[in-house]
């Protein structure tokens, strides 16, 4: 791991964005795959295979192996997110669907929590050279379990889809307004800061003025808050409309982003840690609040359509744009951060979020109204 700590800004950008690049490749692979024996159940096998080999390569802790491993992990994740969304959409009803889509987000937060726990422990016991190996263990174990017996559960769930082939979806027409609405939703997902907080939380907290140890602890703490909040919303969320969960959720996230950006603009006060603590609190709140709309948007564009092939097409479109946007911000963050600091980065995100919310309100808000035929 010592090699990683001494990377140039460019190499750090490559490393941090390699996962998103893999997600782009995985989603494109999923869209273009056209093999007669490639069914929806096969997609879970592809996902598990990429995750397994990506984890094994990443655990070797060499820079190039980590990059290749993260690309493979991204490919598996890119395929997996599409299949997961389609499975949830086709096996849940309209009323419960938004809260059901929070469950993968809880799992994702647990996935973010685990590396932070490992980082704390490896730092404490001075065994950071084993960090990536320990981080990779859950992926390796889960995917091995899938190949031993877990695939049988997928077979049962998708028994009716035995003859459903995944083919190129060029002949499926997605209405222009739905296409634009979908792209706008995933742009909001990225612009409220989700990818950069996930990828660079430690550096962000250090920039606020926290020590390295405290920044690591806060990066450990915020996924726990997310998990608790998402679990709570999973219980009470059924009483809330899609408009409230998504539009008002993004409005609240935008407000928190505005406060963070405004405080970053203020000059630091000598000898006072008030600004540091306020920024840390607001960032944790932002990661917590934004997790709700950013989770539920992925059921909105899917439930506009009825057929599996339409679900595949629109989900592939959404995920490609999401990964491209995520790749862009994670790749450019170290470069912008080293030259301009955090204020400019958050200002750009604030500007994009504000414009996107304005478009959502005035052109696409009808998509967040109840759909009577689902």
CSV table of C-alpha atoms in Angstrom, one decimal:
chain,number,residue,atom,x,y,z
A,1,UNK,CA,0.0,0.0,0.0
A,2,UNK,CA,2.9,2.4,0.5
A,3,UNK,CA,3.1,2.7,-3.3
A,4,UNK,CA,-0.5,4.1,-3.3
A,5,UNK,CA,0.3,6.9,-0.8
A,6,UNK,CA,3.0,8.3,-3.1
A,7,UNK,CA,1.0,8.5,-6.4
A,8,UNK,CA,1.1,11.5,-8.6
A,9,UNK,CA,-2.2,13.4,-9.0
A,10,UNK,CA,-2.8,11.9,-12.5
A,11,UNK,CA,-2.2,8.3,-11.3
A,12,UNK,CA,-4.4,8.9,-8.3
A,13,UNK,CA,-7.1,10.1,-10.7
A,14,UNK,CA,-6.7,6.9,-12.8
A,15,UNK,CA,-6.9,4.8,-9.6
A,16,UNK,CA,-10.0,6.5,-8.2
A,17,UNK,CA,-11.9,6.6,-11.5
A,18,UNK,CA,-11.1,3.1,-12.6
A,19,UNK,CA,-14.1,1.7,-10.8
A,20,UNK,CA,-16.5,4.1,-12.6
A,21,UNK,CA,-14.7,3.3,-15.9
A,22,UNK,CA,-15.4,-0.4,-15.3
A,23,UNK,CA,-19.0,0.4,-14.6
A,24,UNK,CA,-19.3,2.2,-18.0
A,25,UNK,CA,-17.8,-0.9,-19.7
A,26,UNK,CA,-20.0,-3.3,-17.8
A,27,UNK,CA,-23.2,-1.4,-18.7
A,28,UNK,CA,-22.1,-1.1,-22.4
A,29,UNK,CA,-21.3,-4.8,-22.4
A,30,UNK,CA,-24.8,-5.5,-21.1
A,31,UNK,CA,-26.4,-3.3,-23.7
A,32,UNK,CA,-24.5,-4.8,-26.6
A,33,UNK,CA,-24.4,-8.5,-25.6
A,34,UNK,CA,-26.2,-10.5,-28.2
A,35,UNK,CA,-25.6,-14.2,-27.6
A,36,UNK,CA,-28.4,-16.8,-28.0
A,37,UNK,CA,-27.7,-18.5,-24.6
A,38,UNK,CA,-27.3,-15.2,-22.6
A,39,UNK,CA,-30.4,-15.0,-20.3
A,40,UNK,CA,-31.2,-12.7,-17.4
A,41,UNK,CA,-29.9,-15.5,-15.1
A,42,UNK,CA,-26.6,-15.6,-16.9
A,43,UNK,CA,-26.1,-11.9,-16.1
A,44,UNK,CA,-25.9,-12.8,-12.4
A,45,UNK,CA,-23.1,-15.3,-13.2
A,46,UNK,CA,-21.2,-12.7,-15.2
A,47,UNK,CA,-21.6,-10.2,-12.3
A,48,UNK,CA,-20.2,-12.7,-9.8
A,49,UNK,CA,-17.3,-13.7,-12.1
A,50,UNK,CA,-16.2,-10.2,-12.6
A,51,UNK,CA,-16.5,-9.4,-8.9
A,52,UNK,CA,-14.5,-12.5,-7.9
A,53,UNK,CA,-11.6,-11.9,-10.3
A,54,UNK,CA,-11.6,-8.2,-9.6
A,55,UNK,CA,-11.4,-8.8,-5.9
A,56,UNK,CA,-8.6,-11.3,-6.3
A,57,UNK,CA,-6.5,-8.9,-8.4
A,58,UNK,CA,-7.2,-5.9,-6.1
A,59,UNK,CA,-6.0,-7.9,-3.1
A,60,UNK,CA,-2.5,-8.2,-4.6
A,61,UNK,CA,-2.0,-4.5,-3.6
A,62,UNK,CA,0.1,-3.6,-6.6
A,63,UNK,CA,-0.9,-0.3,-8.3
A,64,UNK,CA,-1.5,-1.9,-11.8
A,65,UNK,CA,-3.3,-4.9,-10.3
A,66,UNK,CA,-5.5,-2.6,-8.2
A,67,UNK,CA,-6.5,-0.5,-11.3
A,68,UNK,CA,-7.3,-3.7,-13.3
A,69,UNK,CA,-9.1,-5.2,-10.4
A,70,UNK,CA,-11.2,-2.1,-9.8
A,71,UNK,CA,-12.1,-2.0,-13.5
A,72,UNK,CA,-13.3,-5.7,-13.3
A,73,UNK,CA,-15.2,-4.8,-10.1
A,74,UNK,CA,-16.8,-1.9,-11.9
A,75,UNK,CA,-17.8,-4.2,-14.8
A,76,UNK,CA,-19.5,-6.6,-12.5
A,77,UNK,CA,-21.2,-3.8,-10.6
A,78,UNK,CA,-22.4,-2.2,-13.8
A,79,UNK,CA,-24.1,-5.4,-14.9
A,80,UNK,CA,-25.3,-6.2,-11.4
A,81,UNK,CA,-27.0,-2.9,-10.8
A,82,UNK,CA,-29.0,-3.2,-14.1
A,83,UNK,CA,-30.2,-6.8,-13.3
A,84,UNK,CA,-30.9,-5.9,-9.7
A,85,UNK,CA,-33.1,-3.0,-10.6
A,86,UNK,CA,-35.0,-5.0,-13.2
A,87,UNK,CA,-35.5,-7.9,-10.7
A,88,UNK,CA,-36.8,-5.5,-8.0
A,89,UNK,CA,-39.2,-3.7,-10.4
A,90,UNK,CA,-40.7,-6.9,-11.7
A,91,UNK,CA,-41.2,-8.5,-8.3
A,92,UNK,CA,-42.6,-5.6,-6.3
A,93,UNK,CA,-45.8,-3.6,-6.5
A,94,UNK,CA,-46.1,0.1,-7.2
A,95,UNK,CA,-46.8,1.1,-3.6
A,96,UNK,CA,-43.9,-0.7,-2.0
A,97,UNK,CA,-41.3,-0.2,-4.8
A,98,UNK,CA,-39.6,3.0,-3.6
A,99,UNK,CA,-38.9,1.6,-0.1
A,100,UNK,CA,-37.8,-1.7,-1.6
A,101,UNK,CA,-35.2,0.2,-3.7
A,102,UNK,CA,-33.8,1.6,-0.4
A,103,UNK,CA,-32.7,-2.0,0.6
A,104,UNK,CA,-29.8,-2.2,-2.0
A,105,UNK,CA,-28.7,1.3,-0.8
A,106,UNK,CA,-28.5,-0.1,2.8
A,107,UNK,CA,-26.3,-2.9,1.4
A,108,UNK,CA,-24.3,-0.4,-0.5
A,109,UNK,CA,-23.8,1.7,2.6
A,110,UNK,CA,-22.6,-1.4,4.4
A,111,UNK,CA,-20.2,-1.9,1.5
A,112,UNK,CA,-18.9,1.6,2.1
A,113,UNK,CA,-18.7,1.1,5.9
A,114,UNK,CA,-16.6,-2.1,5.7
A,115,UNK,CA,-13.5,-0.6,4.0
A,116,UNK,CA,-13.6,2.2,6.5
A,117,UNK,CA,-13.7,-0.2,9.4
A,118,UNK,CA,-10.8,-2.2,7.9
A,119,UNK,CA,-8.8,1.0,7.5
A,120,UNK,CA,-9.3,1.9,11.1
A,121,UNK,CA,-8.2,-1.5,12.3
A,122,UNK,CA,-5.2,-1.8,9.9
A,123,UNK,CA,-4.0,1.6,11.0
A,124,UNK,CA,-4.5,0.8,14.6
A,125,UNK,CA,-2.6,-2.5,14.4
A,126,UNK,CA,0.0,-1.2,11.9
A,127,UNK,CA,-0.9,-3.8,9.2
A,128,UNK,CA,-1.9,-1.4,6.4
A,129,UNK,CA,-0.1,-3.7,3.8
A,130,UNK,CA,-3.0,-6.2,4.3
A,131,UNK,CA,-5.7,-3.6,3.8
A,132,UNK,CA,-6.8,-4.5,0.3
A,133,UNK,CA,-6.7,-8.2,0.9
A,134,UNK,CA,-9.0,-7.9,4.0
A,135,UNK,CA,-11.3,-5.5,2.1
A,136,UNK,CA,-11.6,-8.1,-0.8
A,137,UNK,CA,-12.5,-11.0,1.5
A,138,UNK,CA,-16.3,-10.5,1.5
A,139,UNK,CA,-16.6,-10.2,-2.3
A,140,UNK,CA,-14.5,-13.3,-2.7
A,141,UNK,CA,-16.6,-15.3,-0.2
A,142,UNK,CA,-20.0,-14.2,-1.5
A,143,UNK,CA,-19.1,-14.8,-5.1
A,144,UNK,CA,-17.7,-18.3,-4.3
A,145,UNK,CA,-20.9,-19.0,-2.5
A,146,UNK,CA,-22.9,-17.9,-5.5
A,147,UNK,CA,-21.0,-20.4,-7.8
A,148,UNK,CA,-21.4,-23.2,-5.2
A,149,UNK,CA,-25.1,-22.9,-4.4
A,150,UNK,CA,-26.3,-19.3,-4.5
A,151,UNK,CA,-27.2,-19.4,-8.2
A,152,UNK,CA,-30.0,-21.9,-7.3
A,153,UNK,CA,-31.9,-19.0,-5.6
A,154,UNK,CA,-31.6,-16.9,-8.7
A,155,UNK,CA,-32.9,-19.8,-10.8
A,156,UNK,CA,-36.0,-20.0,-8.6
A,157,UNK,CA,-36.6,-16.2,-8.7
A,158,UNK,CA,-36.3,-16.0,-12.5
A,159,UNK,CA,-37.7,-19.5,-13.3
A,160,UNK,CA,-40.3,-17.9,-15.6
A,161,UNK,CA,-37.5,-16.1,-17.5
A,162,UNK,CA,-35.8,-19.2,-18.8
A,163,UNK,CA,-36.5,-18.2,-22.4
A,164,UNK,CA,-35.9,-14.5,-21.9
A,165,UNK,CA,-32.8,-13.6,-23.9
A,166,UNK,CA,-30.8,-10.4,-23.5
A,167,UNK,CA,-30.4,-8.9,-26.9
A,168,UNK,CA,-29.4,-5.6,-28.5
A,169,UNK,CA,-32.2,-3.1,-27.8
A,170,UNK,CA,-31.7,-0.7,-30.7
A,171,UNK,CA,-35.2,-1.4,-32.0
A,172,UNK,CA,-36.8,-0.3,-28.7
A,173,UNK,CA,-37.9,3.3,-28.9
A,174,UNK,CA,-37.5,5.4,-25.7
A,175,UNK,CA,-39.6,8.6,-25.9
A,176,UNK,CA,-37.3,11.7,-26.0
A,177,UNK,CA,-38.8,13.3,-22.9
A,178,UNK,CA,-38.4,10.0,-20.9
A,179,UNK,CA,-34.8,9.8,-22.1
A,180,UNK,CA,-34.1,13.4,-21.0
A,181,UNK,CA,-35.9,12.9,-17.7
A,182,UNK,CA,-33.8,9.8,-17.0
A,183,UNK,CA,-30.5,11.5,-17.8
A,184,UNK,CA,-31.5,14.5,-15.6
A,185,UNK,CA,-32.2,12.2,-12.6
A,186,UNK,CA,-28.8,10.5,-12.8
A,187,UNK,CA,-27.1,13.9,-13.3
A,188,UNK,CA,-28.7,15.0,-10.0
A,189,UNK,CA,-27.5,11.8,-8.3
A,190,UNK,CA,-23.9,12.8,-9.2
A,191,UNK,CA,-24.1,16.6,-8.8
A,192,UNK,CA,-25.3,16.5,-5.2
A,193,UNK,CA,-21.9,15.0,-4.4
A,194,UNK,CA,-22.5,11.3,-3.9
A,195,UNK,CA,-19.5,10.0,-5.9
A,196,UNK,CA,-16.9,12.5,-4.5
A,197,UNK,CA,-18.1,12.0,-0.9
A,198,UNK,CA,-17.8,8.2,-1.3
A,199,UNK,CA,-14.4,8.3,-3.0
A,200,UNK,CA,-12.8,11.2,-1.2
A,201,UNK,CA,-14.5,11.6,2.2
A,202,UNK,CA,-11.2,11.4,4.1
A,203,UNK,CA,-9.6,14.1,2.0
A,204,UNK,CA,-12.7,16.3,2.3
A,205,UNK,CA,-12.8,16.1,6.1
A,206,UNK,CA,-9.0,16.8,6.2
A,207,UNK,CA,-9.6,19.9,4.1
A,208,UNK,CA,-12.2,21.1,6.6
A,209,UNK,CA,-9.5,21.0,9.3
A,210,UNK,CA,-9.8,17.6,10.9
A,211,UNK,CA,-6.8,15.5,11.7
A,212,UNK,CA,-6.1,12.4,9.6
A,213,UNK,CA,-7.2,10.2,12.4
A,214,UNK,CA,-10.5,12.1,12.9
A,215,UNK,CA,-11.1,12.2,9.2
A,216,UNK,CA,-10.8,8.4,9.0
A,217,UNK,CA,-13.2,8.1,12.0
A,218,UNK,CA,-15.8,10.4,10.3
A,219,UNK,CA,-15.5,8.4,7.1
A,220,UNK,CA,-16.3,5.4,9.3
A,221,UNK,CA,-19.1,7.2,10.9
A,222,UNK,CA,-21.1,8.6,8.0
A,223,UNK,CA,-22.1,5.2,6.4
A,224,UNK,CA,-23.5,4.1,9.8
A,225,UNK,CA,-25.7,7.2,9.8
A,226,UNK,CA,-26.8,6.4,6.3
A,227,UNK,CA,-27.6,2.8,7.2
A,228,UNK,CA,-29.7,3.9,10.2
A,229,UNK,CA,-31.5,6.6,8.2
A,230,UNK,CA,-32.2,4.4,5.2
A,231,UNK,CA,-33.5,1.6,7.4
A,232,UNK,CA,-35.8,4.2,9.1
A,233,UNK,CA,-37.0,5.5,5.8
A,234,UNK,CA,-37.7,1.9,4.7
A,235,UNK,CA,-40.2,1.7,7.5
A,236,UNK,CA,-42.0,5.0,7.1
A,237,UNK,CA,-41.3,5.7,3.4
A,238,UNK,CA,-44.5,3.9,2.2
A,239,UNK,CA,-46.5,6.9,3.4
A,240,UNK,CA,-44.5,9.4,1.4
A,241,UNK,CA,-45.0,10.1,-2.3
A,242,UNK,CA,-42.4,9.9,-5.0
A,243,UNK,CA,-42.6,13.7,-5.3
A,244,UNK,CA,-41.7,14.1,-1.7
A,245,UNK,CA,-39.0,11.4,-1.6
A,246,UNK,CA,-37.3,12.6,-4.8
A,247,UNK,CA,-37.9,16.2,-5.6
A,248,UNK,CA,-38.1,17.4,-2.0
A,249,UNK,CA,-35.1,15.2,-1.1
A,250,UNK,CA,-33.0,16.8,-3.8
A,251,UNK,CA,-34.2,20.3,-2.7
A,252,UNK,CA,-33.0,19.5,0.8
A,253,UNK,CA,-29.7,18.1,-0.5
A,254,UNK,CA,-29.3,21.3,-2.6
A,255,UNK,CA,-29.8,23.4,0.4
A,256,UNK,CA,-27.2,21.5,2.4
A,257,UNK,CA,-24.8,21.8,-0.6
A,258,UNK,CA,-25.5,25.6,-0.7
A,259,UNK,CA,-24.6,25.9,3.0
A,260,UNK,CA,-21.4,23.9,2.7
A,261,UNK,CA,-20.3,26.0,-0.4
A,262,UNK,CA,-21.1,29.2,1.4
A,263,UNK,CA,-19.2,28.3,4.5
A,264,UNK,CA,-16.2,27.2,2.5
A,265,UNK,CA,-16.2,30.7,0.9
A,266,UNK,CA,-15.8,32.3,4.3
A,267,UNK,CA,-12.3,33.0,5.5
A,268,UNK,CA,-11.0,30.7,8.3
A,269,UNK,CA,-11.2,31.9,11.8
A,270,UNK,CA,-7.9,31.6,13.7
A,271,UNK,CA,-8.0,29.3,16.7
A,272,UNK,CA,-11.6,28.3,16.2
A,273,UNK,CA,-12.8,24.9,15.1
A,274,UNK,CA,-16.5,26.0,14.7
A,275,UNK,CA,-16.3,26.1,10.9
A,276,UNK,CA,-14.6,22.7,10.8
A,277,UNK,CA,-17.3,21.1,12.9
A,278,UNK,CA,-20.2,22.8,11.0
A,279,UNK,CA,-18.8,21.7,7.7
A,280,UNK,CA,-18.3,18.1,8.9
A,281,UNK,CA,-21.9,18.0,10.3
A,282,UNK,CA,-23.4,19.4,7.1
A,283,UNK,CA,-21.4,16.9,4.9
A,284,UNK,CA,-22.6,14.0,7.0
A,285,UNK,CA,-26.2,15.3,6.7
A,286,UNK,CA,-25.8,15.7,3.0
A,287,UNK,CA,-24.6,12.1,2.6
A,288,UNK,CA,-27.6,11.0,4.6
A,289,UNK,CA,-30.3,13.0,3.0
A,290,UNK,CA,-29.1,12.6,-0.6
A,291,UNK,CA,-29.1,8.8,-0.2
A,292,UNK,CA,-32.9,8.8,-0.3
A,293,UNK,CA,-33.6,10.5,-3.7
A,294,UNK,CA,-30.5,9.0,-5.2
A,295,UNK,CA,-31.8,5.5,-4.3
A,296,UNK,CA,-35.4,5.9,-5.4
A,297,UNK,CA,-34.7,7.5,-8.8
A,298,UNK,CA,-33.7,4.1,-10.1
A,299,UNK,CA,-37.3,2.8,-9.8
A,300,UNK,CA,-38.9,5.8,-11.4
A,301,UNK,CA,-37.6,5.5,-14.9
A,302,UNK,CA,-38.1,1.7,-14.8
A,303,UNK,CA,-41.7,1.7,-13.8
A,304,UNK,CA,-42.7,4.0,-16.7
A,305,UNK,CA,-42.4,0.9,-18.9
A,306,UNK,CA,-43.9,-2.6,-18.7
A,307,UNK,CA,-41.7,-5.1,-20.6
A,308,UNK,CA,-38.4,-6.6,-19.7
A,309,UNK,CA,-36.7,-5.4,-22.9
A,310,UNK,CA,-37.9,-1.8,-22.2
A,311,UNK,CA,-36.6,-2.1,-18.6
A,312,UNK,CA,-33.2,-3.3,-20.0
A,313,UNK,CA,-33.0,-0.4,-22.5
A,314,UNK,CA,-33.9,2.4,-20.1
A,315,UNK,CA,-31.8,1.0,-17.2
A,316,UNK,CA,-28.8,0.7,-19.5
A,317,UNK,CA,-29.2,4.3,-20.6
A,318,UNK,CA,-29.5,5.5,-17.0
A,319,UNK,CA,-26.5,3.5,-15.8
A,320,UNK,CA,-24.2,4.5,-18.7
A,321,UNK,CA,-24.9,8.2,-18.0
A,322,UNK,CA,-24.5,7.7,-14.3
A,323,UNK,CA,-21.2,6.0,-14.6
A,324,UNK,CA,-19.9,8.5,-17.2
A,325,UNK,CA,-20.9,11.4,-14.8
A,326,UNK,CA,-19.3,9.5,-11.8
A,327,UNK,CA,-16.1,8.8,-13.8
A,328,UNK,CA,-15.9,12.4,-14.8
A,329,UNK,CA,-16.1,13.8,-11.2
A,330,UNK,CA,-13.9,11.2,-9.6
A,331,UNK,CA,-11.2,11.6,-12.3
A,332,UNK,CA,-11.2,15.4,-12.2
A,333,UNK,CA,-11.5,15.7,-8.4
A,334,UNK,CA,-7.8,15.3,-7.5
A,335,UNK,CA,-6.8,17.6,-10.3
A,336,UNK,CA,-9.3,20.4,-9.4
A,337,UNK,CA,-8.6,19.8,-5.7
A,338,UNK,CA,-4.9,20.3,-6.0
A,339,UNK,CA,-5.2,23.5,-8.0
A,340,UNK,CA,-8.4,25.2,-6.7
A,341,UNK,CA,-9.4,23.5,-3.4
A,342,UNK,CA,-12.8,22.3,-2.4
A,343,UNK,CA,-14.8,25.5,-2.8
A,344,UNK,CA,-14.6,25.5,-6.6
A,345,UNK,CA,-15.5,21.8,-6.8
A,346,UNK,CA,-18.6,22.3,-4.6
A,347,UNK,CA,-19.5,25.5,-6.4
A,348,UNK,CA,-19.6,23.6,-9.7
A,349,UNK,CA,-21.7,20.9,-8.2
A,350,UNK,CA,-24.1,23.5,-6.7
A,351,UNK,CA,-24.5,25.2,-10.0
A,352,UNK,CA,-25.3,22.0,-11.9
A,353,UNK,CA,-27.7,20.9,-9.2
A,354,UNK,CA,-29.6,24.2,-9.2
A,355,UNK,CA,-30.0,24.1,-13.0
A,356,UNK,CA,-31.1,20.5,-13.0
A,357,UNK,CA,-33.6,21.0,-10.2
A,358,UNK,CA,-35.1,23.9,-12.1
A,359,UNK,CA,-35.5,21.8,-15.2
A,360,UNK,CA,-37.0,18.9,-13.2
A,361,UNK,CA,-39.6,21.2,-11.7
A,362,UNK,CA,-40.6,23.0,-14.9
A,363,UNK,CA,-40.4,20.3,-17.5
A,364,UNK,CA,-40.5,16.8,-15.9
A,365,UNK,CA,-42.3,17.0,-12.6
A,366,UNK,CA,-45.3,15.1,-14.0
A,367,UNK,CA,-43.2,11.9,-14.0
A,368,UNK,CA,-43.1,12.0,-10.2
A,369,UNK,CA,-46.9,11.8,-10.0
A,370,UNK,CA,-48.7,8.5,-9.3
A,371,UNK,CA,-48.9,6.1,-12.2
A,372,UNK,CA,-52.4,4.7,-12.0
A,373,UNK,CA,-51.8,1.7,-14.3
A,374,UNK,CA,-48.9,0.2,-12.4
